[in-house]
Coordinates of C-alpha atoms and ligand atoms in Angstrom, one line a residue:
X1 CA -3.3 -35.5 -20.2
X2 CA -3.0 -31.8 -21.0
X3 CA -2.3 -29.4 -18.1
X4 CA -2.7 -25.9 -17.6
X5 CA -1.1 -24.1 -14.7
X6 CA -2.7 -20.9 -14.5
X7 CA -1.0 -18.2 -11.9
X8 CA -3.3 -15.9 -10.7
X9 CA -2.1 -11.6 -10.6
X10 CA -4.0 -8.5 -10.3
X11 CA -2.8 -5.5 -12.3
X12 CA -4.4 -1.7 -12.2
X13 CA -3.3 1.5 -11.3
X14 CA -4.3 3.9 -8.6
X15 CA -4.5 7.7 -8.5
X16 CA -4.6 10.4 -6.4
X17 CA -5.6 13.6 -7.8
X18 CA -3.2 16.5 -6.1
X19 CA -4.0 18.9 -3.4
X20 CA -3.7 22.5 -5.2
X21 CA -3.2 24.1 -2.2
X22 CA -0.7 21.3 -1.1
X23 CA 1.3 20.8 -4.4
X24 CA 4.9 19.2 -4.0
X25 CA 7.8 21.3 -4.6
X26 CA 9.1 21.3 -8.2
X27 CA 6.3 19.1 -9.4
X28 CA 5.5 19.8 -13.3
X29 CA 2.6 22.6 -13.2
X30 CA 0.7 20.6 -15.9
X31 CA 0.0 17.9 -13.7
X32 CA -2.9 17.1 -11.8
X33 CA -2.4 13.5 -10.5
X34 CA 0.0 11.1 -9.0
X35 CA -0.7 7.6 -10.3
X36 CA 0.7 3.8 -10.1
X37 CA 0.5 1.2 -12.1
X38 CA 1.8 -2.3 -11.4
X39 CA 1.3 -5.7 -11.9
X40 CA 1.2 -7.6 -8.1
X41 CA 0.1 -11.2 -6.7
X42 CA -3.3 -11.9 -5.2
X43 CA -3.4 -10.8 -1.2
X44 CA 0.4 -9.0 -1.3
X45 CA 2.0 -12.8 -2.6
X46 CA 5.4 -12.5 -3.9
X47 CA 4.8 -14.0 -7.3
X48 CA 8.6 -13.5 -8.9
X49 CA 9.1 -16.3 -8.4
X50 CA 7.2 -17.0 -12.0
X51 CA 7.0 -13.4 -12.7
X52 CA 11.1 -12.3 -13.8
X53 CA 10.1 -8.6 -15.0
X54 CA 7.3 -6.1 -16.2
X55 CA 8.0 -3.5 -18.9
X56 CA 5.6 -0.9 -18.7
X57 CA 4.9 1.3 -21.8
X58 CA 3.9 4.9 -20.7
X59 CA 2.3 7.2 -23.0
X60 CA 5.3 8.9 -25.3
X61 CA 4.8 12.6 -23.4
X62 CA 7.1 10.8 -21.0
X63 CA 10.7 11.1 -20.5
X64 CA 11.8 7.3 -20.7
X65 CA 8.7 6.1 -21.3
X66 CA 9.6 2.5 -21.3
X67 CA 10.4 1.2 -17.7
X68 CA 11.6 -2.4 -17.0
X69 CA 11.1 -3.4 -13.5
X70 CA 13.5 -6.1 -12.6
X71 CA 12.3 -7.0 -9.5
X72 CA 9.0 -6.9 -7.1
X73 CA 7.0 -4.6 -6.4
X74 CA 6.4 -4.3 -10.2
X75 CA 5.0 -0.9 -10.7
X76 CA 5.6 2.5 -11.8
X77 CA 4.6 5.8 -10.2
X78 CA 4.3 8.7 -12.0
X79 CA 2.4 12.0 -12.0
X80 CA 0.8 13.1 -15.0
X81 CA -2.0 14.9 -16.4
X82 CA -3.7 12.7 -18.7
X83 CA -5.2 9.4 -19.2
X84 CA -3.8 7.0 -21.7
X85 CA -3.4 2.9 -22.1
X86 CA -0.3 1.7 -20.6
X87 CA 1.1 -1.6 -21.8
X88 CA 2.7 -4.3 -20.1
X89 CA 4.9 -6.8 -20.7
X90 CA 5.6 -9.5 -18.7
X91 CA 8.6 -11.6 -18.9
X92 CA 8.8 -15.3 -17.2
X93 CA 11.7 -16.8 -15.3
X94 CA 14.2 -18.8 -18.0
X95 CA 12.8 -22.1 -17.2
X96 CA 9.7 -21.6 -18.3
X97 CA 10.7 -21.6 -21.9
X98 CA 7.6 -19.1 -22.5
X99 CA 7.4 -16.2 -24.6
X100 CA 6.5 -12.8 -22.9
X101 CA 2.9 -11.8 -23.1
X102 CA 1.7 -8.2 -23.3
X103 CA -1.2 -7.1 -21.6
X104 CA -2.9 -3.0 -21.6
X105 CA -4.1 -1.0 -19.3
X106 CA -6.5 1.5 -19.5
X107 CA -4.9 3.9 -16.7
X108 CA -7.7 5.8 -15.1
X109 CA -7.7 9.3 -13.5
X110 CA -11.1 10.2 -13.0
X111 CA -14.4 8.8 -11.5
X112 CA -16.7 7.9 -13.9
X113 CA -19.5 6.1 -11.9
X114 CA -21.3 6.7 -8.9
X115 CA -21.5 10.1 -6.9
X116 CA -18.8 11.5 -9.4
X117 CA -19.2 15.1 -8.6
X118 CA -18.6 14.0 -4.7
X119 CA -15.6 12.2 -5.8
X120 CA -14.0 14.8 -7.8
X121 CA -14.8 17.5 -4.6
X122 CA -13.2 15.3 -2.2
X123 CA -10.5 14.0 -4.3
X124 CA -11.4 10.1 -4.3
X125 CA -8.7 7.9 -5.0
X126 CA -9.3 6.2 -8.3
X127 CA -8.7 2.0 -8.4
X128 CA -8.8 0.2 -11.7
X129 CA -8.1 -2.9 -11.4
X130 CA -8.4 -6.8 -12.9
X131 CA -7.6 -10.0 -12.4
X132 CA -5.1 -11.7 -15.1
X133 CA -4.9 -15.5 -15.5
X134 CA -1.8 -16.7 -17.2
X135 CA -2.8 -20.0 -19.0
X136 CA 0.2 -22.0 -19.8
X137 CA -1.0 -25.3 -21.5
X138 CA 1.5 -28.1 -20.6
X139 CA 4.6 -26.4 -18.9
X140 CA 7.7 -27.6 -19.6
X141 CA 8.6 -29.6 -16.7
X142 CA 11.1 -27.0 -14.6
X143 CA 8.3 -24.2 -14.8
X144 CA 5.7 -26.9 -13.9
X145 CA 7.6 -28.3 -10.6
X146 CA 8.3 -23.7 -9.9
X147 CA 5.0 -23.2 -10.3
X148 CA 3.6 -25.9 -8.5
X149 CA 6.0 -25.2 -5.4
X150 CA 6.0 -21.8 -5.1
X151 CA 9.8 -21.4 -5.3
X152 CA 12.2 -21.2 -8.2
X153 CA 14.9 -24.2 -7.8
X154 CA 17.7 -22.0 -6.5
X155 CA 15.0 -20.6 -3.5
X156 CA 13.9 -23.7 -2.8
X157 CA 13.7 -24.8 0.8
X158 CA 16.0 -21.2 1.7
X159 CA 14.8 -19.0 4.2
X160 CA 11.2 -17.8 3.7
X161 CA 9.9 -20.6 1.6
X162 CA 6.5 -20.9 2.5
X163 CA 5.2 -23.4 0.6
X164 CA 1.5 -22.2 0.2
X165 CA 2.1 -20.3 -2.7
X166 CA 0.4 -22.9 -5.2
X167 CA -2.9 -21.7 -3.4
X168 CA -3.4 -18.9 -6.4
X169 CA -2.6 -21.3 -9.3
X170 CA -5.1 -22.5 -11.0
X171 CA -4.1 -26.8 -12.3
X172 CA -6.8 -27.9 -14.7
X173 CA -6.6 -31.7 -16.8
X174 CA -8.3 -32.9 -19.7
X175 CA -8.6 -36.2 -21.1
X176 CA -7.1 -36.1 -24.7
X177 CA -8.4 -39.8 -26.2
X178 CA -10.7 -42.2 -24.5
X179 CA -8.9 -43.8 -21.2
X180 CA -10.2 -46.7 -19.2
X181 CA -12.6 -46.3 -16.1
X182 CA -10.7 -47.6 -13.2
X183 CA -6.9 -47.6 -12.9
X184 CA -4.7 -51.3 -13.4
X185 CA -1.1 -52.3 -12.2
X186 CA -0.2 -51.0 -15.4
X187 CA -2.1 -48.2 -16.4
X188 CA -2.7 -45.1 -13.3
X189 CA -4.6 -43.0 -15.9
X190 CA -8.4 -43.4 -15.8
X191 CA -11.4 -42.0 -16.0
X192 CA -12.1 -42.5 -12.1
X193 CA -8.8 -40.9 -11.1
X194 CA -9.6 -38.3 -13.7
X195 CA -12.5 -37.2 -11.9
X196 CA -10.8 -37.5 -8.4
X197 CA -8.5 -34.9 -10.1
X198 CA -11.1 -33.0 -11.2
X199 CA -13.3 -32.5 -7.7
X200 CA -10.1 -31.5 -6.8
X201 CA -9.6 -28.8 -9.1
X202 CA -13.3 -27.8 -8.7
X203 CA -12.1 -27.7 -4.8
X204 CA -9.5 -25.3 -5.7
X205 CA -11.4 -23.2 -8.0
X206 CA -13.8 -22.5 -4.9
X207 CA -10.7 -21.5 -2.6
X208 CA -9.4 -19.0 -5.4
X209 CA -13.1 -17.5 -5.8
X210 CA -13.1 -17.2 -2.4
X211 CA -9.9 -15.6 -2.6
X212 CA -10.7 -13.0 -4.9
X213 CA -14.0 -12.0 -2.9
X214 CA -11.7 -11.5 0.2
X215 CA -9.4 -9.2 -1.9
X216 CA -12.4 -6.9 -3.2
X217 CA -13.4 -6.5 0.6
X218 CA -10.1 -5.5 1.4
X219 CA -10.2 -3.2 -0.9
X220 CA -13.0 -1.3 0.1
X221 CA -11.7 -1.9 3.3
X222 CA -8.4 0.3 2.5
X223 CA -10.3 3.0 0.7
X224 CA -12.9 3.3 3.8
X225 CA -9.2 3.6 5.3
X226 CA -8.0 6.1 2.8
X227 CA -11.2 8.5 3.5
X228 CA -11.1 8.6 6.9
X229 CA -7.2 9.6 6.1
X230 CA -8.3 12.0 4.0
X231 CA -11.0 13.2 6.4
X232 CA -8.7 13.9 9.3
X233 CA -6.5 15.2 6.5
X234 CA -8.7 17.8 6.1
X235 CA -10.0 18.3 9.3
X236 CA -5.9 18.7 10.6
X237 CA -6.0 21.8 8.0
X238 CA -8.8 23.4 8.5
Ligands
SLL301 C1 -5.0 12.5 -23.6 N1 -4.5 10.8 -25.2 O1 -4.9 13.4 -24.4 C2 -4.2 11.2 -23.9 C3 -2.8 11.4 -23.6 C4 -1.0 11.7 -22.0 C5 -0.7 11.9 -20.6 C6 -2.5 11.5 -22.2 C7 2.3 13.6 -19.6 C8 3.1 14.0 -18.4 C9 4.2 14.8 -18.8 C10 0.9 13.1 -19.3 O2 0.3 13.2 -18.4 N2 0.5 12.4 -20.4 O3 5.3 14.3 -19.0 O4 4.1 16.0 -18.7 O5 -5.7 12.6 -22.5

């Protein structure tokens, strides 16, 4: 039986082009935007628990531009003037025995889609954002029982274990050579239990879909939020 435990994260950044006639003190004259980038769990979930630390590759125009973040939230905010790929590199707690995998970013200042002159006049805050999942074919066991719980061992059953967090991994089995239909005293693995295992996953699948669509509406729930901010914003100063 192969397994892959597949931890679910969103990664983006978010940017907020500045008010000219509102322009923090001291702040470079070159730049036109304040931006973040980060790496986070699905619905505001803690996920260092698998997740040790992010290095985030800016563009070389910055001072330090390599940033390790040690510890959650993992993100960087910066203000800048241009768009460039970010990368990111994420590093897994020690038992997971698992190398650290790089992913990029294409940071985004600017609306390109939609009413994009409207957006640029009212200074839209610009999302870009994706869903990453982690495959990691057969764990080794300590990474597959912190995974699995939601807690790394030295957390586990300490104050503000919650237990749920296994809800936004992903478990998927395949058969590897040709196993027996129904189960014997000596043999649990079998075709029958295989595809109780796998309704289940299909079960799961369903709840993490359904996860994901809640996210997007908060979303666009926060950037309804965000306008009417900016609205009154507006409104206060004029
Ligand atoms: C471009 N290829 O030309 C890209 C590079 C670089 C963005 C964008 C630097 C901030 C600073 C900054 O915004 N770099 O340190 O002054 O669009």
């Amino acid at each position: 039986m192969i397994t892959w435990l597949i931890p679910i994260s969103v990664y983006g950044s978010i940017a907020k082009p500045i008010d000219p006639n509102n322009r923090p003190a001291g702040l470079n004259p070159e730049h036109t935007h304040r931006w973040s980038v980060y790496v986070r769990g699905v619905d505001g979930e803690d996920i260092s628990y698998w997740l040790k630390k992010v290095q985030f590759k800016l563009h070389e125009t910055y001072a330090n531009s390599s940033r390790m973040i040690e510890s959650p939230p993992f993100e960087v905010t910066e203000s800048g003037w241009g768009e460039f790929e970010v990368q990111l590199k994420l590093y897994f707690v020690p038992e997971s025995n698992e190398k650290a995998q790089t992913l990029w970013h294409a940071l985004k200042l600017h609306p390109y889609d939609g009413d994009i002159e409207g957006q640029k006049e009212r200074r839209d805050t610009i999302v870009a954002q994706n869903y990453e999942e982690i495959i990691f074919n057969e764990p080794v066991e300590p990474f597959y029982d912190i995974l699995t719980s939601g807690l790394p061992p030295a957390a586990r059953g300490a104050k503000g274990s919650k237990g749920s967090k296994q809800a936004t991994i992903k478990q998927k089995g395949e058969r590897t050579a040709e196993i027996p239909y129904a189960p014997s005293p000596e043999n649990p693995y079998c075709q029958k239990r295989e595809g109780e295992e796998l309704d289940r996953l299909k079960q799961a699948m369903k709840t993490v879909e359904a996860m994901v669509k809640e996210e997007r509406a908060k979303l666009k729930t926060k950037e309804q939020e965000m306008e009417e901010l900016r609205k009154e914003t507006t409104t206060a100063q004029g």
